[in-house]
Short mmCIF file of C-alpha atoms in Angstrom, two decimals:
data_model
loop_
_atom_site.label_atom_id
_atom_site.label_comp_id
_atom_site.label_asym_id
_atom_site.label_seq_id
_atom_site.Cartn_x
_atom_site.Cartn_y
_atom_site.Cartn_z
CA UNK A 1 36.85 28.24 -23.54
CA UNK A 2 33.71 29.40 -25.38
CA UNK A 3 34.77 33.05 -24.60
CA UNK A 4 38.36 32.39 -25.68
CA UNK A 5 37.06 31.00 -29.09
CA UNK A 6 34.97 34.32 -29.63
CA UNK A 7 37.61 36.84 -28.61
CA UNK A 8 40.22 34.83 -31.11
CA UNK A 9 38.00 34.87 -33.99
CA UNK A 10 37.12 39.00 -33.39
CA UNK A 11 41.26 39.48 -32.94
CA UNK A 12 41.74 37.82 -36.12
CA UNK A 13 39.27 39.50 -38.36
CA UNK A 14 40.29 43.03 -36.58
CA UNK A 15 44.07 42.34 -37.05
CA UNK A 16 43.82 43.55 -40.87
CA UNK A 17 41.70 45.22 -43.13
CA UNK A 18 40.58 42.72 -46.01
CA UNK A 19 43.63 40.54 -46.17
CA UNK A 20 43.97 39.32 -49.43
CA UNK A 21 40.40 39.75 -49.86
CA UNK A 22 37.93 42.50 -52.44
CA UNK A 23 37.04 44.77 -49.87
CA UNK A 24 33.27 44.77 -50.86
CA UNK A 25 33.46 40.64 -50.17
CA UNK A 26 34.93 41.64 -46.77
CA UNK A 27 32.50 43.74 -46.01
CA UNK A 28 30.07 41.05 -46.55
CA UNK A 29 32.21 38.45 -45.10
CA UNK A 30 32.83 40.32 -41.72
CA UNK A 31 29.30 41.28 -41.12
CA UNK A 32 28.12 38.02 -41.94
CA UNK A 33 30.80 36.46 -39.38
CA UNK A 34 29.69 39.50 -36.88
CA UNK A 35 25.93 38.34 -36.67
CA UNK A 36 27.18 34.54 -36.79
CA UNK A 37 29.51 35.38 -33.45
CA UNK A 38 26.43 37.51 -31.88
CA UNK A 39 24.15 34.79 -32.37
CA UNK A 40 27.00 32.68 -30.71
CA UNK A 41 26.90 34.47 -27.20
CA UNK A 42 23.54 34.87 -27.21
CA UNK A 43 20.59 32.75 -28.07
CA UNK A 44 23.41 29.60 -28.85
CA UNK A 45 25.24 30.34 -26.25
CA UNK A 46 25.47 27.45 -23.33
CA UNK A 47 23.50 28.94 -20.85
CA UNK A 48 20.51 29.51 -22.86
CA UNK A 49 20.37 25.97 -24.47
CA UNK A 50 20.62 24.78 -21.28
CA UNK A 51 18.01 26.58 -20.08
CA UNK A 52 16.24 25.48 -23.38
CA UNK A 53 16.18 21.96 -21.70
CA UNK A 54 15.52 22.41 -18.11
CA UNK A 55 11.92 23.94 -19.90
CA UNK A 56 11.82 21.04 -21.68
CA UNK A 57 12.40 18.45 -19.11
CA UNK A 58 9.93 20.64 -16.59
CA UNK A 59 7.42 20.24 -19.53
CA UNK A 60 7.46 16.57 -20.36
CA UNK A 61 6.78 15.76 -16.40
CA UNK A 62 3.75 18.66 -16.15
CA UNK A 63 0.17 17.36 -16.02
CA UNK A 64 -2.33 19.27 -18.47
CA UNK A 65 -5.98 19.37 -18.47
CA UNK A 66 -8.51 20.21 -20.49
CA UNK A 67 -10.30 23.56 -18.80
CA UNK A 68 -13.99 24.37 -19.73
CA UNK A 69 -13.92 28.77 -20.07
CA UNK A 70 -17.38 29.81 -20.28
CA UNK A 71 -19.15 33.15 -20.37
CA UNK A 72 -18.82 35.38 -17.42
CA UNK A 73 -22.55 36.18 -16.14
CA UNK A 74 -21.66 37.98 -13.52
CA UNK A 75 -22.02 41.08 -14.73
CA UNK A 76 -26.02 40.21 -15.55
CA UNK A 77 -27.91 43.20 -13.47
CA UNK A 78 -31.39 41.67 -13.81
CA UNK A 79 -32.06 38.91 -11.40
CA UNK A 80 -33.93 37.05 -14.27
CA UNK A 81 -31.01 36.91 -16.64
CA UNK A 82 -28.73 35.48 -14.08
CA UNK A 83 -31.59 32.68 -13.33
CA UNK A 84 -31.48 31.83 -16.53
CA UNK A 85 -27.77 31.31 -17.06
CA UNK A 86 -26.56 28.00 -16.20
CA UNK A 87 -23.69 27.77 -13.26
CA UNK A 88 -20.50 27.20 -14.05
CA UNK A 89 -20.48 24.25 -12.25
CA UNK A 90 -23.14 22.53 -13.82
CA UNK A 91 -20.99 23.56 -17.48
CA UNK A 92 -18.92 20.04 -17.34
CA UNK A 93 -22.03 18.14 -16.41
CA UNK A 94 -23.91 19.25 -19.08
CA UNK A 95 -21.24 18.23 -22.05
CA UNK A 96 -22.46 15.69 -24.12
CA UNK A 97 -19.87 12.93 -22.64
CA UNK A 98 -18.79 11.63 -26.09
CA UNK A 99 -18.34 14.84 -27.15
CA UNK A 100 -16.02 15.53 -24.04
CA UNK A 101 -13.56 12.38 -24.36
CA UNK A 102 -13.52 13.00 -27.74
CA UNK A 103 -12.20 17.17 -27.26
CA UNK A 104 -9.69 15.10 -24.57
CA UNK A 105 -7.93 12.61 -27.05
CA UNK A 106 -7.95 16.09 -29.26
CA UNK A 107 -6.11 17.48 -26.15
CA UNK A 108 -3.97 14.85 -25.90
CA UNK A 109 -2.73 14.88 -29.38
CA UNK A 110 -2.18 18.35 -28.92
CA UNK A 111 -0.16 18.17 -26.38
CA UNK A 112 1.87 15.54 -27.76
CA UNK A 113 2.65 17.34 -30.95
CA UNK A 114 3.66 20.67 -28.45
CA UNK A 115 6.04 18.23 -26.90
CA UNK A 116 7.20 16.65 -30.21
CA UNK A 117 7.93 19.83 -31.34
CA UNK A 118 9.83 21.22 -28.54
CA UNK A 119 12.15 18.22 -28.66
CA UNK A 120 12.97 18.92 -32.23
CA UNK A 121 13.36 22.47 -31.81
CA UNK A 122 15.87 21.76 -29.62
CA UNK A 123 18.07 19.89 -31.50
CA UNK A 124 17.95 22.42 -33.56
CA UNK A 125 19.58 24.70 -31.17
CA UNK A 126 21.76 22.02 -30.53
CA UNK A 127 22.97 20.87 -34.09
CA UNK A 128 22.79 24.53 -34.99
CA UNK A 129 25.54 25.75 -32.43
CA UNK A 130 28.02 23.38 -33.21
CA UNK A 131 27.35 24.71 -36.87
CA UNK A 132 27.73 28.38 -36.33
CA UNK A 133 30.79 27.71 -34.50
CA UNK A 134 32.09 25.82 -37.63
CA UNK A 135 31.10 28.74 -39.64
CA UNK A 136 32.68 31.42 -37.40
CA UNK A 137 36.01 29.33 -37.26
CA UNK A 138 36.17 29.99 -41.21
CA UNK A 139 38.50 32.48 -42.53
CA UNK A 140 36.35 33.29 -46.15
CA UNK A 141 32.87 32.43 -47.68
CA UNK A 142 31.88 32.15 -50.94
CA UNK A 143 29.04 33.77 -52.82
CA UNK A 144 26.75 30.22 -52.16
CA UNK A 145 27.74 29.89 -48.60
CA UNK A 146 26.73 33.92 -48.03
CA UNK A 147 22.90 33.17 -49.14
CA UNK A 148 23.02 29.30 -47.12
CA UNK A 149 24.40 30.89 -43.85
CA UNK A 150 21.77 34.08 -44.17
CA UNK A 151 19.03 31.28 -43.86
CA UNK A 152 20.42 29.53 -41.40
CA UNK A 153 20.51 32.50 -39.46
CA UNK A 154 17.29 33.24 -39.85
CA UNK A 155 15.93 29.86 -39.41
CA UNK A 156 17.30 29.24 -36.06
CA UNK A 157 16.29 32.92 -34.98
CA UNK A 158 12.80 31.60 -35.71
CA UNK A 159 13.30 28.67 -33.96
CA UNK A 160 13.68 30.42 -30.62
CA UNK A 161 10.81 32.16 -31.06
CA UNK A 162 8.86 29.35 -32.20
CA UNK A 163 9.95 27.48 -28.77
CA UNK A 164 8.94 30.39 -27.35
CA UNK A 165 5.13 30.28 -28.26
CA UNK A 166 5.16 26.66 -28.13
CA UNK A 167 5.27 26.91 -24.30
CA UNK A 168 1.89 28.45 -23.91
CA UNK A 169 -1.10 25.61 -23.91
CA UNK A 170 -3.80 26.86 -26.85
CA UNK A 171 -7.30 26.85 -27.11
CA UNK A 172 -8.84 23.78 -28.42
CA UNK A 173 -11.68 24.60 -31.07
CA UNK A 174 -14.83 22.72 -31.87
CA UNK A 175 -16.87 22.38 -34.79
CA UNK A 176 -20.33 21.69 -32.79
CA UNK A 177 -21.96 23.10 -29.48
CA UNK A 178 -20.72 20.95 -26.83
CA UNK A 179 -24.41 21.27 -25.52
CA UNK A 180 -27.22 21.96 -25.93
CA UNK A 181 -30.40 24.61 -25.13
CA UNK A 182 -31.95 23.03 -21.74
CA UNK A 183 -35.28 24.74 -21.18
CA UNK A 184 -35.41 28.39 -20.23
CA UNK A 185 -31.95 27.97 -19.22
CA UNK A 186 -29.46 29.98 -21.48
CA UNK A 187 -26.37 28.47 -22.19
CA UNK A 188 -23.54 30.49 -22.35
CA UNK A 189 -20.82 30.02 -25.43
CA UNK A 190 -17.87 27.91 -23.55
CA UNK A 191 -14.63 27.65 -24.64
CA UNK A 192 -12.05 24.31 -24.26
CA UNK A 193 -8.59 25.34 -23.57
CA UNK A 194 -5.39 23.51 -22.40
CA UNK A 195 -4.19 24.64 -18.65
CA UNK A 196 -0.87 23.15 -17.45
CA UNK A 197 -0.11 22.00 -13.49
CA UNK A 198 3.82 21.71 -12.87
CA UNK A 199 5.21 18.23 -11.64
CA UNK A 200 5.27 16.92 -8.44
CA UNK A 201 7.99 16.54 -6.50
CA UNK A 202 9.44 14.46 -3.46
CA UNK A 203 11.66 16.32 -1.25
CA UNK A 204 14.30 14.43 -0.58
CA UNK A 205 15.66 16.40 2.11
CA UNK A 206 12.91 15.84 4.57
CA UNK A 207 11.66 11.93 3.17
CA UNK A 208 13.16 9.68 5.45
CA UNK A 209 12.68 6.09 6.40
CA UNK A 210 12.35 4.77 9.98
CA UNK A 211 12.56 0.90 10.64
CA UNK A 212 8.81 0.34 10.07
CA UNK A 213 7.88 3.19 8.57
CA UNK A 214 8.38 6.02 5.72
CA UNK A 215 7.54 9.70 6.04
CA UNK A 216 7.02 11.23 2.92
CA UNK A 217 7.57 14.61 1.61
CA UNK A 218 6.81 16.39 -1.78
CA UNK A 219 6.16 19.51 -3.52
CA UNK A 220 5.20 21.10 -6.90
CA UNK A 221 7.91 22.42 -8.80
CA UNK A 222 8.63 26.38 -8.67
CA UNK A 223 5.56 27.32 -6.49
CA UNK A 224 4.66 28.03 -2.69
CA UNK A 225 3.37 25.51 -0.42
CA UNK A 226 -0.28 26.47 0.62
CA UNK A 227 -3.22 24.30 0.60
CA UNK A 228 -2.75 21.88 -2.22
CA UNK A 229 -6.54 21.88 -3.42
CA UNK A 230 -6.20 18.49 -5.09
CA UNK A 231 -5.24 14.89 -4.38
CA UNK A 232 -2.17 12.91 -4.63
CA UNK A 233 -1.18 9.35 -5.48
CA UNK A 234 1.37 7.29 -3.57
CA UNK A 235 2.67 4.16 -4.74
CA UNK A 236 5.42 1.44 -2.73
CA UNK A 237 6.21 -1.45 -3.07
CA UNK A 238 8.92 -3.56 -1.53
CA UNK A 239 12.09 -3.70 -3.87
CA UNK A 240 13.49 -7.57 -4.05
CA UNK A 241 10.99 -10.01 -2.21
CA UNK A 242 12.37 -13.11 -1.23
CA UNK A 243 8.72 -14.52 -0.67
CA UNK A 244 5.00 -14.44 -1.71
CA UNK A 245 4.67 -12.57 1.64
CA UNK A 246 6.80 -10.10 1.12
CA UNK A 247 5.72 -9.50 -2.84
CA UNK A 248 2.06 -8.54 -0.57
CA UNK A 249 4.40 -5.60 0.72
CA UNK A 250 2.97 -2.85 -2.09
CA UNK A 251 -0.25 -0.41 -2.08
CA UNK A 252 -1.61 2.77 -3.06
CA UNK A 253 -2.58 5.38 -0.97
CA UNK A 254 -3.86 8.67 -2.00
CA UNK A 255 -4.16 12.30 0.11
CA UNK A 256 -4.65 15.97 0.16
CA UNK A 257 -1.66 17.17 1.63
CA UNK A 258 2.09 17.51 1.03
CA UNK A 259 2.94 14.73 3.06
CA UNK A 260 1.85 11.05 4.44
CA UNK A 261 3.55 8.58 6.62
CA UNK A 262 3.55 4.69 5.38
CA UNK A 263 3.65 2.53 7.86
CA UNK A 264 4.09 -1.66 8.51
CA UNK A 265 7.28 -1.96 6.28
CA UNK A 266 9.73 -4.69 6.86
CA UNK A 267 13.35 -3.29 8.72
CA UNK A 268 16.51 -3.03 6.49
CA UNK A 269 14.90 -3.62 3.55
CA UNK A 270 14.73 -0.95 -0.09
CA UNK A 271 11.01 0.32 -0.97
CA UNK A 272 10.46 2.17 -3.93
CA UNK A 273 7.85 5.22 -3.75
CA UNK A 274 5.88 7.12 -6.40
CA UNK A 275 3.76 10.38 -6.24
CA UNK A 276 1.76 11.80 -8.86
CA UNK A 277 -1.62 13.84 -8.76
CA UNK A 278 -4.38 11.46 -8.42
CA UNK A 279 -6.41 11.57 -11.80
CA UNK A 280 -9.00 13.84 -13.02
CA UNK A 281 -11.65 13.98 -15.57
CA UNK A 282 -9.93 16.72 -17.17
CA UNK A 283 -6.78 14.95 -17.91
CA UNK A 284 -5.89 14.92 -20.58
CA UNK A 285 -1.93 14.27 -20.68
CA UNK A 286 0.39 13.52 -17.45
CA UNK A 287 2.12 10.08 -17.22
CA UNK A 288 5.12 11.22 -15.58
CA UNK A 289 5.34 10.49 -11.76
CA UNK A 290 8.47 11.22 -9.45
CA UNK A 291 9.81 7.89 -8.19
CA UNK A 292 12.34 7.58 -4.87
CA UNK A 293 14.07 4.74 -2.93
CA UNK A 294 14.65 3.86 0.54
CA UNK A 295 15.86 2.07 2.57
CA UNK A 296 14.59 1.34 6.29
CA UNK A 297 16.87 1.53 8.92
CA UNK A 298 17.58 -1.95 11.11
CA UNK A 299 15.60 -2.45 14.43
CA UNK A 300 17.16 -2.15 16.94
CA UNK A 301 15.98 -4.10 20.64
CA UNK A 302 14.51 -0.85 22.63
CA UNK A 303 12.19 0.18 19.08
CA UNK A 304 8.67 -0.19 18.92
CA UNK A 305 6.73 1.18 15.74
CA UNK A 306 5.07 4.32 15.50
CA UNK A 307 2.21 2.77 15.53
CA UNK A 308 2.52 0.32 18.33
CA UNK A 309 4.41 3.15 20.31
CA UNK A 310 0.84 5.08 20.39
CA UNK A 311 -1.04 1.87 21.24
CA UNK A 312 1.80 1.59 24.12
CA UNK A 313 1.66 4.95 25.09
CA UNK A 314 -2.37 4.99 25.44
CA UNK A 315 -2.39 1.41 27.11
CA UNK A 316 -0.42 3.15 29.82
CA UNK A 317 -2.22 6.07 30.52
CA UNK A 318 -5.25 4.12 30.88
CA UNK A 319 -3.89 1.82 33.56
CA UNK A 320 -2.36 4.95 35.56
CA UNK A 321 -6.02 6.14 35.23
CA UNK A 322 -7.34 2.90 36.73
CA UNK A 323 -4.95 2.84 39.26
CA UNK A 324 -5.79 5.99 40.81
#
């Protein structure tokens, strides 16, 4: 349809030359209505605003952290000098700790204002389509509308590229050293920047819930599953309880791995889980966490839990042992 309304408007301005029109206006007039059309099937067309969004979205559920760059000393050649550097390491244990929260609530409000920003930039795009088609569907425009649809066109030009750079976390600045000289030890100039982690993830595909038990499955968005390098947080808690007893059935559990199985849960019964990267000092923005439901299946007479069935299992091998 979006196609159809392009290829009708081109038709109709190529089926005459300046119809009814001063042909210096229709000059104007047709290569003003050229770059509104262009603009149309490319940066507003529906693809790209939708793509616009799925950024967005990815964004608002990304964890960011404030990241400590300091000098590079490794290219020191006398043993001396690289004595008297400080480690990297030691960098974040060294900042003055007011000094730090206070460079993270800048960090937050950084981040927030990125995010702010984004989310009006793309209403922009939004509000701005639905214009330009408006315009495009017009057969003639006047000398005032000719200067007011030039800076539209411009404006939401800039717009994209302003999402664009918006994307990219910036350096944070400071007014005063962060620390201080310790002894003989020379401290290196550090830098505070914003670094970005994309969201975790459950995958749904392989989660699945047993009668007593959950196995849980999750990844970060758009990368390969290695070694994760960091911890997790896992929430559940039992959806409905009829009882004091079963408002107990809720914890938190947190790993270093992709996956973790939650056992003693109540059959037939809906649990809700949550994952989320367990905090760091560093953070500085990240409240979204991936939430799932499900429900256990019923138990049936010839089940015994996964954990009972190892107890079982082991109880038996030791009295075949004591038998022979």
């Amino acid at each position: 349809l979006f196609v159809s309304f392009l290829n009708v408007a081109s038709f109709q301005l190529s089926s005459g030359d300046s119809p009814g029109m001063d042909p210096k206006k229709w000059i104007t007039f047709k290569d003003l209505h050229d770059q509104v059309t262009q603009l149309l099937s490319t940066k507003l067309n529906p693809c790209n605003i939708k793509q616009c969004k799925s950024k967005l979205d990815i964004l608002n559920k990304c964890s960011y952290y404030l990241e400590v760059m300091c000098q590079d000393t490794l290219h020191q050649t006398d043993p001396q000098q690289q004595q008297n550097y400080l480690s990297n390491s030691t960098i974040l244990h060294l900042i003055d700790p007011w000094k730090f929260q206070r460079m993270k609530k800048l960090g937050h409000s950084q981040v927030q204002i990125q995010l702010s920003l984004l989310e009006e930039l793309y209403e922009q795009f939004c509000k701005g389509k639905v214009e330009m088609e408006a315009i495009a569907s017009q057969s003639d425009y006047g000398d005032q509308e000719v200067a007011h649809i030039n800076g539209r066109i411009a404006h939401l030009i800039k717009a994209f590229t302003d999402f664009d750079s918006t994307l990219m976390p910036g350096e944070l600045h400071t007014k005063h050293r962060l620390i201080s000289e310790t002894g003989n030890a020379k401290v290196p100039q550090i830098h505070l920047r914003l670094s970005v982690k994309m969201p975790v993830m459950f995958d749904t595909s392989r989660s699945e819930a047993l009668a007593d038990c959950a196995r849980l499955h999750w990844e970060i968005a758009g990368q390969e599953q290695q070694e994760p390098g960091e911890q997790f947080e896992i929430r559940y808690k039992l959806l409905r309880p009829t009882n004091t007893e079963e408002g107990n059935q809720l914890g938190t559990v947190t790993c270093n791995s992709y996956c973790i199985q939650v056992n003693n849960l109540l059959p037939q019964r809906c649990y809700e889980f949550t994952v989320k990267r367990a905090d760091a000092c560093c953070l500085v923005y990240g409240f979204w966490n991936d939430t799932m439901v499900l429900r256990t299946m019923p138990l049936s007479p010839g089940y015994i839990g996964a954990l009972n069935h190892v107890v079982h299992r082991s109880f038996i091998t030791l009295w075949i042992v004591l038998k022979q």
